[in-house]
Amino acid sequence: MTPNVLVNSLPKSGTHLLEKALMVLGGAARENGRTVLERATDKIGLTPPPFLDRRTAGRWGRLRGYGNRDHRAHPTDVPVGVFSPYFVPRLTFENWLQNRPLTSFGKAHVPFSQCAMEAFDATETKAITILRDPRAVAASMIPYVLDARNWNHYLRPFYETLTEDERVDFSIHGGYANPPGLPVKSLNDAFESVLNWDQHVGTLIIKFEDLVGPQGGGTIDAQTACFQAIAAHLDVHMTDDLWAKVGQVFDPSSPTFRGGRIDGWRDRLTTSQIARIEASLDPVLIRRAGYAE
């Protein structure tokens, strides 16, 4: 497998699913292979975080005494986190990308930006970005915010003050979470910010619905084509032994697993909620992503 690989995603779009796929292909998640010392130095910001998202970027900023970095402080700052980006200096971001063992891959929720793309190129990072039907993202986001299981989501206090319909509407339109008055992107804008990685030649865009396979309501043909695309992007030769392991990517044991079926959102959203989500999405954007229905 090519070195310096990054799993990037729109939140609730199959980060763990893609991680399992790369493990089938011989990669190792840096997050899983850390020693006790490395976990401790990650916590205090002395080593690159294994998962580049708002939470870890914000921890890094607090440890260095930074104030509010919810907006770009310098033209070369890189946004980390999709719905509520935290802006970090580009040199810091590049350090996070390149200081990993060659056999491991990192994970991220990083929206497209010119500075992030240039950082990917400077560190020779090859990324695979996974998307999912925005309706499924909205349906999965709400229960995840309320119960992230292994940590307290930063939006949880705000979501607990809302009714179920208000949570859906906030997930659709975004706004300011109060407390703490944090800007949150709309579903459409967040989706577009990740889809825009299709401008980067070093990034492969895939879809959850293609990778999940028959166990999640997809097809073998789509899963096979998706694996072939990933393998080609990472310079991996697909052997019979690797093909035999493809079924392992569907993993209900993940702490973020919420059902894992491509059509599960239909059972978790009302007809009215689905209509409001669909009305909020730019049809040109949705067709561009391959979600024409």
PDB file of C-alpha atoms in Angstrom:
ATOM      1  CA  MET A   1       0.000   0.000   0.000  1.00  0.00           C
ATOM      2  CA  THR A   2       1.228   3.472  -0.827  1.00  0.00           C
ATOM      3  CA  PRO A   3       2.446   5.460   2.232  1.00  0.00           C
ATOM      4  CA  ASN A   4       0.733   8.496   3.739  1.00  0.00           C
ATOM      5  CA  VAL A   5      -2.903   7.503   3.288  1.00  0.00           C
ATOM      6  CA  LEU A   6      -5.796   9.440   4.797  1.00  0.00           C
ATOM      7  CA  VAL A   7      -9.375   8.278   5.289  1.00  0.00           C
ATOM      8  CA  ASN A   8     -11.520  11.400   4.984  1.00  0.00           C
ATOM      9  CA  SER A   9     -15.281  11.638   5.322  1.00  0.00           C
ATOM     10  CA  LEU A  10     -18.421  13.615   5.769  1.00  0.00           C
ATOM     11  CA  PRO A  11     -19.412  12.760   9.372  1.00  0.00           C
ATOM     12  CA  LYS A  12     -21.813   9.799   9.664  1.00  0.00           C
ATOM     13  CA  SER A  13     -20.950   8.644   6.148  1.00  0.00           C
ATOM     14  CA  GLY A  14     -19.037   5.437   6.862  1.00  0.00           C
ATOM     15  CA  THR A  15     -15.658   6.391   8.311  1.00  0.00           C
ATOM     16  CA  HIS A  16     -15.372   3.062  10.127  1.00  0.00           C
ATOM     17  CA  LEU A  17     -16.553   1.152   7.060  1.00  0.00           C
ATOM     18  CA  LEU A  18     -13.773   2.673   4.954  1.00  0.00           C
ATOM     19  CA  GLU A  19     -11.278   2.090   7.757  1.00  0.00           C
ATOM     20  CA  LYS A  20     -12.179  -1.621   7.726  1.00  0.00           C
ATOM     21  CA  ALA A  21     -11.745  -1.703   3.950  1.00  0.00           C
ATOM     22  CA  LEU A  22      -8.211  -0.338   4.235  1.00  0.00           C
ATOM     23  CA  MET A  23      -7.417  -2.858   6.958  1.00  0.00           C
ATOM     24  CA  VAL A  24      -8.540  -5.630   4.596  1.00  0.00           C
ATOM     25  CA  LEU A  25      -6.055  -4.224   2.074  1.00  0.00           C
ATOM     26  CA  GLY A  26      -3.205  -4.381   4.583  1.00  0.00           C
ATOM     27  CA  GLY A  27      -3.321  -0.945   6.193  1.00  0.00           C
ATOM     28  CA  ALA A  28      -3.320  -0.256   9.927  1.00  0.00           C
ATOM     29  CA  ALA A  29      -5.213   2.565  11.599  1.00  0.00           C
ATOM     30  CA  ARG A  30      -2.844   4.749  13.595  1.00  0.00           C
ATOM     31  CA  GLU A  31      -5.645   5.271  16.110  1.00  0.00           C
ATOM     32  CA  ASN A  32      -5.694   1.548  16.940  1.00  0.00           C
ATOM     33  CA  GLY A  33      -1.952   0.917  17.114  1.00  0.00           C
ATOM     34  CA  ARG A  34      -0.860   3.574  19.605  1.00  0.00           C
ATOM     35  CA  THR A  35       1.071   2.696  22.746  1.00  0.00           C
ATOM     36  CA  VAL A  36       0.017   4.002  26.166  1.00  0.00           C
ATOM     37  CA  LEU A  37       2.716   6.665  25.900  1.00  0.00           C
ATOM     38  CA  GLU A  38       1.525   7.718  22.437  1.00  0.00           C
ATOM     39  CA  ARG A  39      -2.054   7.969  23.670  1.00  0.00           C
ATOM     40  CA  ALA A  40      -0.889  10.198  26.517  1.00  0.00           C
ATOM     41  CA  THR A  41       1.172  12.451  24.215  1.00  0.00           C
ATOM     42  CA  ASP A  42      -1.780  12.635  21.815  1.00  0.00           C
ATOM     43  CA  LYS A  43      -3.940  13.897  24.670  1.00  0.00           C
ATOM     44  CA  ILE A  44      -1.544  16.720  25.516  1.00  0.00           C
ATOM     45  CA  GLY A  45      -0.870  17.600  21.900  1.00  0.00           C
ATOM     46  CA  LEU A  46       2.765  16.528  21.640  1.00  0.00           C
ATOM     47  CA  THR A  47       2.135  14.073  18.795  1.00  0.00           C
ATOM     48  CA  PRO A  48      -0.137  14.337  15.747  1.00  0.00           C
ATOM     49  CA  PRO A  49      -3.743  13.389  16.571  1.00  0.00           C
ATOM     50  CA  PRO A  50      -4.841  10.068  15.048  1.00  0.00           C
ATOM     51  CA  PHE A  51      -8.187  11.532  13.974  1.00  0.00           C
ATOM     52  CA  LEU A  52      -8.236  15.014  12.485  1.00  0.00           C
ATOM     53  CA  ASP A  53     -11.584  16.490  13.483  1.00  0.00           C
ATOM     54  CA  ARG A  54     -12.906  19.491  15.353  1.00  0.00           C
ATOM     55  CA  ARG A  55     -12.562  17.825  18.744  1.00  0.00           C
ATOM     56  CA  THR A  56      -8.857  16.980  18.398  1.00  0.00           C
ATOM     57  CA  ALA A  57      -8.001  20.243  16.631  1.00  0.00           C
ATOM     58  CA  GLY A  58      -9.783  22.177  19.361  1.00  0.00           C
ATOM     59  CA  ARG A  59      -7.878  20.282  22.063  1.00  0.00           C
ATOM     60  CA  TRP A  60      -4.624  21.141  20.286  1.00  0.00           C
ATOM     61  CA  GLY A  61      -5.632  24.828  20.223  1.00  0.00           C
ATOM     62  CA  ARG A  62      -6.642  24.952  23.891  1.00  0.00           C
ATOM     63  CA  LEU A  63      -3.338  23.395  24.988  1.00  0.00           C
ATOM     64  CA  ARG A  64      -1.514  26.177  23.137  1.00  0.00           C
ATOM     65  CA  GLY A  65      -3.610  28.960  24.568  1.00  0.00           C
ATOM     66  CA  TYR A  66      -5.334  29.885  21.321  1.00  0.00           C
ATOM     67  CA  GLY A  67      -8.558  31.807  21.515  1.00  0.00           C
ATOM     68  CA  ASN A  68     -11.518  31.425  19.185  1.00  0.00           C
ATOM     69  CA  ARG A  69     -10.405  29.707  15.975  1.00  0.00           C
ATOM     70  CA  ASP A  70     -13.875  29.102  14.562  1.00  0.00           C
ATOM     71  CA  HIS A  71     -12.920  31.489  11.783  1.00  0.00           C
ATOM     72  CA  ARG A  72      -9.767  31.698   9.683  1.00  0.00           C
ATOM     73  CA  ALA A  73      -7.125  33.734  11.548  1.00  0.00           C
ATOM     74  CA  HIS A  74      -4.640  33.643   8.661  1.00  0.00           C
ATOM     75  CA  PRO A  75      -5.138  33.139   4.895  1.00  0.00           C
ATOM     76  CA  THR A  76      -3.246  29.832   4.977  1.00  0.00           C
ATOM     77  CA  ASP A  77      -5.170  28.300   7.907  1.00  0.00           C
ATOM     78  CA  VAL A  78      -6.738  24.899   7.197  1.00  0.00           C
ATOM     79  CA  PRO A  79     -10.295  24.070   8.360  1.00  0.00           C
ATOM     80  CA  VAL A  80     -10.492  20.827  10.364  1.00  0.00           C
ATOM     81  CA  GLY A  81     -13.987  19.494  11.009  1.00  0.00           C
ATOM     82  CA  VAL A  82     -16.842  19.682   8.525  1.00  0.00           C
ATOM     83  CA  PHE A  83     -19.958  21.080  10.180  1.00  0.00           C
ATOM     84  CA  SER A  84     -18.071  23.402  12.573  1.00  0.00           C
ATOM     85  CA  PRO A  85     -14.479  23.757  11.324  1.00  0.00           C
ATOM     86  CA  TYR A  86     -11.634  24.662  13.657  1.00  0.00           C
ATOM     87  CA  PHE A  87      -8.846  26.480  11.807  1.00  0.00           C
ATOM     88  CA  VAL A  88      -5.242  25.395  12.304  1.00  0.00           C
ATOM     89  CA  PRO A  89      -2.036  26.750  10.760  1.00  0.00           C
ATOM     90  CA  ARG A  90      -1.067  24.974   7.556  1.00  0.00           C
ATOM     91  CA  LEU A  91       2.367  23.929   8.877  1.00  0.00           C
ATOM     92  CA  THR A  92       0.691  22.258  11.845  1.00  0.00           C
ATOM     93  CA  PHE A  93      -1.729  20.486   9.542  1.00  0.00           C
ATOM     94  CA  GLU A  94       1.125  19.246   7.344  1.00  0.00           C
ATOM     95  CA  ASN A  95       2.931  17.947  10.428  1.00  0.00           C
ATOM     96  CA  TRP A  96      -0.180  16.004  11.396  1.00  0.00           C
ATOM     97  CA  LEU A  97      -0.380  14.475   7.929  1.00  0.00           C
ATOM     98  CA  GLN A  98       3.181  13.297   7.543  1.00  0.00           C
ATOM     99  CA  ASN A  99       4.317  12.141  10.978  1.00  0.00           C
ATOM    100  CA  ARG A 100       2.768   8.673  10.875  1.00  0.00           C
ATOM    101  CA  PRO A 101       4.273   5.187  10.521  1.00  0.00           C
ATOM    102  CA  LEU A 102       4.454   4.186   6.853  1.00  0.00           C
ATOM    103  CA  THR A 103       2.133   1.209   7.323  1.00  0.00           C
ATOM    104  CA  SER A 104      -0.611   3.195   9.047  1.00  0.00           C
ATOM    105  CA  PHE A 105      -3.311   5.516   7.794  1.00  0.00           C
ATOM    106  CA  GLY A 106      -4.942   8.494   9.432  1.00  0.00           C
ATOM    107  CA  LYS A 107      -8.593   9.512   9.623  1.00  0.00           C
ATOM    108  CA  ALA A 108     -10.168  12.912   9.219  1.00  0.00           C
ATOM    109  CA  HIS A 109     -13.232  15.074   8.774  1.00  0.00           C
ATOM    110  CA  VAL A 110     -11.607  17.749   6.607  1.00  0.00           C
ATOM    111  CA  PRO A 111     -13.588  19.867   4.131  1.00  0.00           C
ATOM    112  CA  PHE A 112     -12.037  20.892   0.852  1.00  0.00           C
ATOM    113  CA  SER A 113     -10.005  24.087   0.809  1.00  0.00           C
ATOM    114  CA  GLN A 114      -7.155  25.306  -1.357  1.00  0.00           C
ATOM    115  CA  CYS A 115      -4.814  25.270   1.644  1.00  0.00           C
ATOM    116  CA  ALA A 116      -5.784  21.716   2.620  1.00  0.00           C
ATOM    117  CA  MET A 117      -5.267  20.540  -0.959  1.00  0.00           C
ATOM    118  CA  GLU A 118      -1.828  22.156  -1.083  1.00  0.00           C
ATOM    119  CA  ALA A 119      -0.963  20.503   2.235  1.00  0.00           C
ATOM    120  CA  PHE A 120      -2.016  17.123   0.856  1.00  0.00           C
ATOM    121  CA  ASP A 121       0.249  17.675  -2.149  1.00  0.00           C
ATOM    122  CA  ALA A 122       3.188  18.934  -0.063  1.00  0.00           C
ATOM    123  CA  THR A 123       3.049  15.802   2.128  1.00  0.00           C
ATOM    124  CA  GLU A 124       2.255  13.457  -0.786  1.00  0.00           C
ATOM    125  CA  THR A 125      -0.931  12.395   0.981  1.00  0.00           C
ATOM    126  CA  LYS A 126      -3.306  10.127  -0.907  1.00  0.00           C
ATOM    127  CA  ALA A 127      -6.837  10.471   0.405  1.00  0.00           C
ATOM    128  CA  ILE A 128     -10.000   8.462   0.054  1.00  0.00           C
ATOM    129  CA  THR A 129     -13.108  10.489   0.843  1.00  0.00           C
ATOM    130  CA  ILE A 130     -16.387   8.727   1.562  1.00  0.00           C
ATOM    131  CA  LEU A 131     -19.822  10.294   1.109  1.00  0.00           C
ATOM    132  CA  ARG A 132     -23.304   9.079   1.944  1.00  0.00           C
ATOM    133  CA  ASP A 133     -26.858   9.989   0.974  1.00  0.00           C
ATOM    134  CA  PRO A 134     -27.483  13.276   2.866  1.00  0.00           C
ATOM    135  CA  ARG A 135     -30.825  11.953   4.102  1.00  0.00           C
ATOM    136  CA  ALA A 136     -28.997   9.087   5.793  1.00  0.00           C
ATOM    137  CA  VAL A 137     -26.452  11.517   7.239  1.00  0.00           C
ATOM    138  CA  ALA A 138     -29.212  13.609   8.822  1.00  0.00           C
ATOM    139  CA  ALA A 139     -31.005  10.548  10.213  1.00  0.00           C
ATOM    140  CA  SER A 140     -27.790   9.199  11.739  1.00  0.00           C
ATOM    141  CA  MET A 141     -26.461  12.496  13.046  1.00  0.00           C
ATOM    142  CA  ILE A 142     -29.201  13.199  15.586  1.00  0.00           C
ATOM    143  CA  PRO A 143     -28.937   9.968  17.638  1.00  0.00           C
ATOM    144  CA  TYR A 144     -25.155  10.181  17.405  1.00  0.00           C
ATOM    145  CA  VAL A 145     -25.038  13.707  18.830  1.00  0.00           C
ATOM    146  CA  LEU A 146     -27.281  12.641  21.715  1.00  0.00           C
ATOM    147  CA  ASP A 147     -25.307   9.467  22.411  1.00  0.00           C
ATOM    148  CA  ALA A 148     -21.830   9.330  20.879  1.00  0.00           C
ATOM    149  CA  ARG A 149     -21.098   6.438  23.297  1.00  0.00           C
ATOM    150  CA  ASN A 150     -17.373   6.944  23.686  1.00  0.00           C
ATOM    151  CA  TRP A 151     -17.400  10.747  24.101  1.00  0.00           C
ATOM    152  CA  ASN A 152     -19.714  13.707  24.646  1.00  0.00           C
ATOM    153  CA  HIS A 153     -20.485  15.418  21.337  1.00  0.00           C
ATOM    154  CA  TYR A 154     -19.981  19.178  21.421  1.00  0.00           C
ATOM    155  CA  LEU A 155     -23.574  19.759  20.194  1.00  0.00           C
ATOM    156  CA  ARG A 156     -25.214  17.472  22.744  1.00  0.00           C
ATOM    157  CA  PRO A 157     -26.144  20.159  25.346  1.00  0.00           C
ATOM    158  CA  PHE A 158     -27.808  22.210  22.614  1.00  0.00           C
ATOM    159  CA  TYR A 159     -29.634  19.267  21.023  1.00  0.00           C
ATOM    160  CA  GLU A 160     -31.025  18.241  24.401  1.00  0.00           C
ATOM    161  CA  THR A 161     -32.933  21.540  24.544  1.00  0.00           C
ATOM    162  CA  LEU A 162     -34.672  20.885  21.195  1.00  0.00           C
ATOM    163  CA  THR A 163     -37.669  18.812  20.172  1.00  0.00           C
ATOM    164  CA  GLU A 164     -37.131  16.010  17.655  1.00  0.00           C
ATOM    165  CA  ASP A 165     -38.421  18.132  14.783  1.00  0.00           C
ATOM    166  CA  GLU A 166     -36.262  21.071  15.859  1.00  0.00           C
ATOM    167  CA  ARG A 167     -33.224  18.777  15.850  1.00  0.00           C
ATOM    168  CA  VAL A 168     -34.010  17.681  12.312  1.00  0.00           C
ATOM    169  CA  ASP A 169     -34.447  21.266  11.166  1.00  0.00           C
ATOM    170  CA  PHE A 170     -31.185  22.347  12.802  1.00  0.00           C
ATOM    171  CA  SER A 171     -29.396  19.405  11.172  1.00  0.00           C
ATOM    172  CA  ILE A 172     -30.793  20.577   7.824  1.00  0.00           C
ATOM    173  CA  HIS A 173     -30.271  24.322   8.056  1.00  0.00           C
ATOM    174  CA  GLY A 174     -27.495  24.740  10.606  1.00  0.00           C
ATOM    175  CA  GLY A 175     -27.148  28.052  12.407  1.00  0.00           C
ATOM    176  CA  TYR A 176     -25.697  28.873  15.808  1.00  0.00           C
ATOM    177  CA  ALA A 177     -25.749  26.346  18.623  1.00  0.00           C
ATOM    178  CA  ASN A 178     -26.519  28.097  21.867  1.00  0.00           C
ATOM    179  CA  PRO A 179     -24.764  27.407  24.105  1.00  0.00           C
ATOM    180  CA  PRO A 180     -21.990  27.979  23.071  1.00  0.00           C
ATOM    181  CA  GLY A 181     -22.970  30.111  20.056  1.00  0.00           C
ATOM    182  CA  LEU A 182     -20.975  27.920  17.701  1.00  0.00           C
ATOM    183  CA  PRO A 183     -21.528  28.331  13.930  1.00  0.00           C
ATOM    184  CA  VAL A 184     -22.785  25.086  12.341  1.00  0.00           C
ATOM    185  CA  LYS A 185     -23.035  24.589   8.583  1.00  0.00           C
ATOM    186  CA  SER A 186     -26.188  23.489   6.807  1.00  0.00           C
ATOM    187  CA  LEU A 187     -26.359  19.901   5.585  1.00  0.00           C
ATOM    188  CA  ASN A 188     -26.140  21.081   1.981  1.00  0.00           C
ATOM    189  CA  ASP A 189     -23.065  23.250   2.610  1.00  0.00           C
ATOM    190  CA  ALA A 190     -21.314  20.550   4.646  1.00  0.00           C
ATOM    191  CA  PHE A 191     -21.996  17.960   1.947  1.00  0.00           C
ATOM    192  CA  GLU A 192     -20.670  20.266  -0.764  1.00  0.00           C
ATOM    193  CA  SER A 193     -17.542  21.105   1.229  1.00  0.00           C
ATOM    194  CA  VAL A 194     -16.548  17.424   1.253  1.00  0.00           C
ATOM    195  CA  LEU A 195     -17.720  16.626  -2.281  1.00  0.00           C
ATOM    196  CA  ASN A 196     -15.424  19.402  -3.517  1.00  0.00           C
ATOM    197  CA  TRP A 197     -12.492  17.055  -2.946  1.00  0.00           C
ATOM    198  CA  ASP A 198     -13.386  15.733  -6.395  1.00  0.00           C
ATOM    199  CA  GLN A 199     -11.201  18.626  -7.628  1.00  0.00           C
ATOM    200  CA  HIS A 200      -8.086  16.977  -6.183  1.00  0.00           C
ATOM    201  CA  VAL A 201      -6.255  14.403  -8.302  1.00  0.00           C
ATOM    202  CA  GLY A 202      -4.828  12.764  -5.176  1.00  0.00           C
ATOM    203  CA  THR A 203      -8.253  12.103  -3.697  1.00  0.00           C
ATOM    204  CA  LEU A 204     -10.594   9.253  -4.579  1.00  0.00           C
ATOM    205  CA  ILE A 205     -14.286   9.882  -3.866  1.00  0.00           C
ATOM    206  CA  ILE A 206     -16.372   6.819  -2.998  1.00  0.00           C
ATOM    207  CA  LYS A 207     -19.899   6.296  -1.675  1.00  0.00           C
ATOM    208  CA  PHE A 208     -21.037   4.389   1.395  1.00  0.00           C
ATOM    209  CA  GLU A 209     -23.770   2.751  -0.656  1.00  0.00           C
ATOM    210  CA  ASP A 210     -21.175   1.217  -2.996  1.00  0.00           C
ATOM    211  CA  LEU A 211     -18.744   0.031  -0.315  1.00  0.00           C
ATOM    212  CA  VAL A 212     -21.159  -1.474   2.211  1.00  0.00           C
ATOM    213  CA  GLY A 213     -22.074  -4.538   0.138  1.00  0.00           C
ATOM    214  CA  PRO A 214     -25.037  -6.929   0.473  1.00  0.00           C
ATOM    215  CA  GLN A 215     -24.982  -6.972   4.299  1.00  0.00           C
ATOM    216  CA  GLY A 216     -25.882  -3.289   4.287  1.00  0.00           C
ATOM    217  CA  GLY A 217     -28.352  -3.393   1.420  1.00  0.00           C
ATOM    218  CA  GLY A 218     -25.877  -2.768  -1.389  1.00  0.00           C
ATOM    219  CA  THR A 219     -24.750  -5.072  -4.176  1.00  0.00           C
ATOM    220  CA  ILE A 220     -21.732  -7.294  -4.694  1.00  0.00           C
ATOM    221  CA  ASP A 221     -21.042  -5.652  -8.065  1.00  0.00           C
ATOM    222  CA  ALA A 222     -20.918  -2.149  -6.586  1.00  0.00           C
ATOM    223  CA  GLN A 223     -18.761  -3.301  -3.673  1.00  0.00           C
ATOM    224  CA  THR A 224     -16.368  -5.106  -6.021  1.00  0.00           C
ATOM    225  CA  ALA A 225     -15.982  -2.036  -8.242  1.00  0.00           C
ATOM    226  CA  CYS A 226     -15.449   0.152  -5.175  1.00  0.00           C
ATOM    227  CA  PHE A 227     -12.714  -2.127  -3.807  1.00  0.00           C
ATOM    228  CA  GLN A 228     -11.035  -2.200  -7.205  1.00  0.00           C
ATOM    229  CA  ALA A 229     -11.013   1.608  -7.312  1.00  0.00           C
ATOM    230  CA  ILE A 230      -9.574   1.860  -3.783  1.00  0.00           C
ATOM    231  CA  ALA A 231      -6.901  -0.757  -4.510  1.00  0.00           C
ATOM    232  CA  ALA A 232      -5.859   0.989  -7.722  1.00  0.00           C
ATOM    233  CA  HIS A 233      -5.685   4.361  -5.932  1.00  0.00           C
ATOM    234  CA  LEU A 234      -3.409   2.913  -3.239  1.00  0.00           C
ATOM    235  CA  ASP A 235      -1.298   0.712  -5.521  1.00  0.00           C
ATOM    236  CA  VAL A 236      -2.563  -2.520  -3.960  1.00  0.00           C
ATOM    237  CA  HIS A 237      -2.775  -5.723  -5.990  1.00  0.00           C
ATOM    238  CA  MET A 238      -6.045  -7.537  -5.225  1.00  0.00           C
ATOM    239  CA  THR A 239      -5.216 -11.196  -4.589  1.00  0.00           C
ATOM    240  CA  ASP A 240      -7.682 -14.033  -4.020  1.00  0.00           C
ATOM    241  CA  ASP A 241      -6.881 -13.861  -0.290  1.00  0.00           C
ATOM    242  CA  LEU A 242      -7.815 -10.179  -0.192  1.00  0.00           C
ATOM    243  CA  TRP A 243     -11.045 -10.720  -2.108  1.00  0.00           C
ATOM    244  CA  ALA A 244     -11.976 -13.431   0.418  1.00  0.00           C
ATOM    245  CA  LYS A 245     -11.800 -10.835   3.217  1.00  0.00           C
ATOM    246  CA  VAL A 246     -14.003  -8.196   1.589  1.00  0.00           C
ATOM    247  CA  GLY A 247     -17.064  -9.269   3.571  1.00  0.00           C
ATOM    248  CA  GLN A 248     -15.306  -8.233   6.785  1.00  0.00           C
ATOM    249  CA  VAL A 249     -15.856  -4.527   6.119  1.00  0.00           C
ATOM    250  CA  PHE A 250     -19.422  -4.642   7.503  1.00  0.00           C
ATOM    251  CA  ASP A 251     -18.789  -4.337  11.243  1.00  0.00           C
ATOM    252  CA  PRO A 252     -21.706  -3.795  13.656  1.00  0.00           C
ATOM    253  CA  SER A 253     -19.247  -3.733  16.587  1.00  0.00           C
ATOM    254  CA  SER A 254     -18.126  -0.183  15.768  1.00  0.00           C
ATOM    255  CA  PRO A 255     -19.021   2.302  18.563  1.00  0.00           C
ATOM    256  CA  THR A 256     -20.478   4.634  15.898  1.00  0.00           C
ATOM    257  CA  PHE A 257     -22.557   1.934  14.155  1.00  0.00           C
ATOM    258  CA  ARG A 258     -26.194   3.049  13.776  1.00  0.00           C
ATOM    259  CA  GLY A 259     -27.710   0.363  11.571  1.00  0.00           C
ATOM    260  CA  GLY A 260     -25.478   0.369   8.542  1.00  0.00           C
ATOM    261  CA  ARG A 261     -28.146  -0.109   5.867  1.00  0.00           C
ATOM    262  CA  ILE A 262     -28.325   2.170   2.861  1.00  0.00           C
ATOM    263  CA  ASP A 263     -32.086   2.658   3.231  1.00  0.00           C
ATOM    264  CA  GLY A 264     -32.283   2.709   7.040  1.00  0.00           C
ATOM    265  CA  TRP A 265     -32.979   6.444   7.069  1.00  0.00           C
ATOM    266  CA  ARG A 266     -36.474   5.779   5.706  1.00  0.00           C
ATOM    267  CA  ASP A 267     -37.446   4.128   8.987  1.00  0.00           C
ATOM    268  CA  ARG A 268     -36.009   6.890  11.172  1.00  0.00           C
ATOM    269  CA  LEU A 269     -37.438   9.955   9.457  1.00  0.00           C
ATOM    270  CA  THR A 270     -41.043  10.988   8.975  1.00  0.00           C
ATOM    271  CA  THR A 271     -42.437  11.791   5.536  1.00  0.00           C
ATOM    272  CA  SER A 272     -42.431  15.470   6.459  1.00  0.00           C
ATOM    273  CA  GLN A 273     -38.838  15.380   7.662  1.00  0.00           C
ATOM    274  CA  ILE A 274     -37.686  13.638   4.484  1.00  0.00           C
ATOM    275  CA  ALA A 275     -39.464  16.251   2.381  1.00  0.00           C
ATOM    276  CA  ARG A 276     -37.794  19.095   4.295  1.00  0.00           C
ATOM    277  CA  ILE A 277     -34.351  17.549   3.862  1.00  0.00           C
ATOM    278  CA  GLU A 278     -34.866  17.010   0.139  1.00  0.00           C
ATOM    279  CA  ALA A 279     -36.151  20.561  -0.345  1.00  0.00           C
ATOM    280  CA  SER A 280     -33.015  21.954   1.309  1.00  0.00           C
ATOM    281  CA  LEU A 281     -30.552  20.175  -0.991  1.00  0.00           C
ATOM    282  CA  ASP A 282     -29.242  21.648  -4.225  1.00  0.00           C
ATOM    283  CA  PRO A 283     -30.382  19.198  -6.948  1.00  0.00           C
ATOM    284  CA  VAL A 284     -27.342  19.982  -9.099  1.00  0.00           C
ATOM    285  CA  LEU A 285     -25.076  19.100  -6.173  1.00  0.00           C
ATOM    286  CA  ILE A 286     -26.949  15.868  -5.478  1.00  0.00           C
ATOM    287  CA  ARG A 287     -26.741  14.748  -9.120  1.00  0.00           C
ATOM    288  CA  ARG A 288     -23.045  15.597  -9.169  1.00  0.00           C
ATOM    289  CA  ALA A 289     -22.554  13.267  -6.187  1.00  0.00           C
ATOM    290  CA  GLY A 290     -24.490  10.482  -7.895  1.00  0.00           C
ATOM    291  CA  TYR A 291     -27.627  10.698  -5.767  1.00  0.00           C
ATOM    292  CA  ALA A 292     -30.112  11.521  -8.508  1.00  0.00           C
ATOM    293  CA  GLU A 293     -33.259  10.119  -6.864  1.00  0.00           C
TER     294      GLU A 293
END
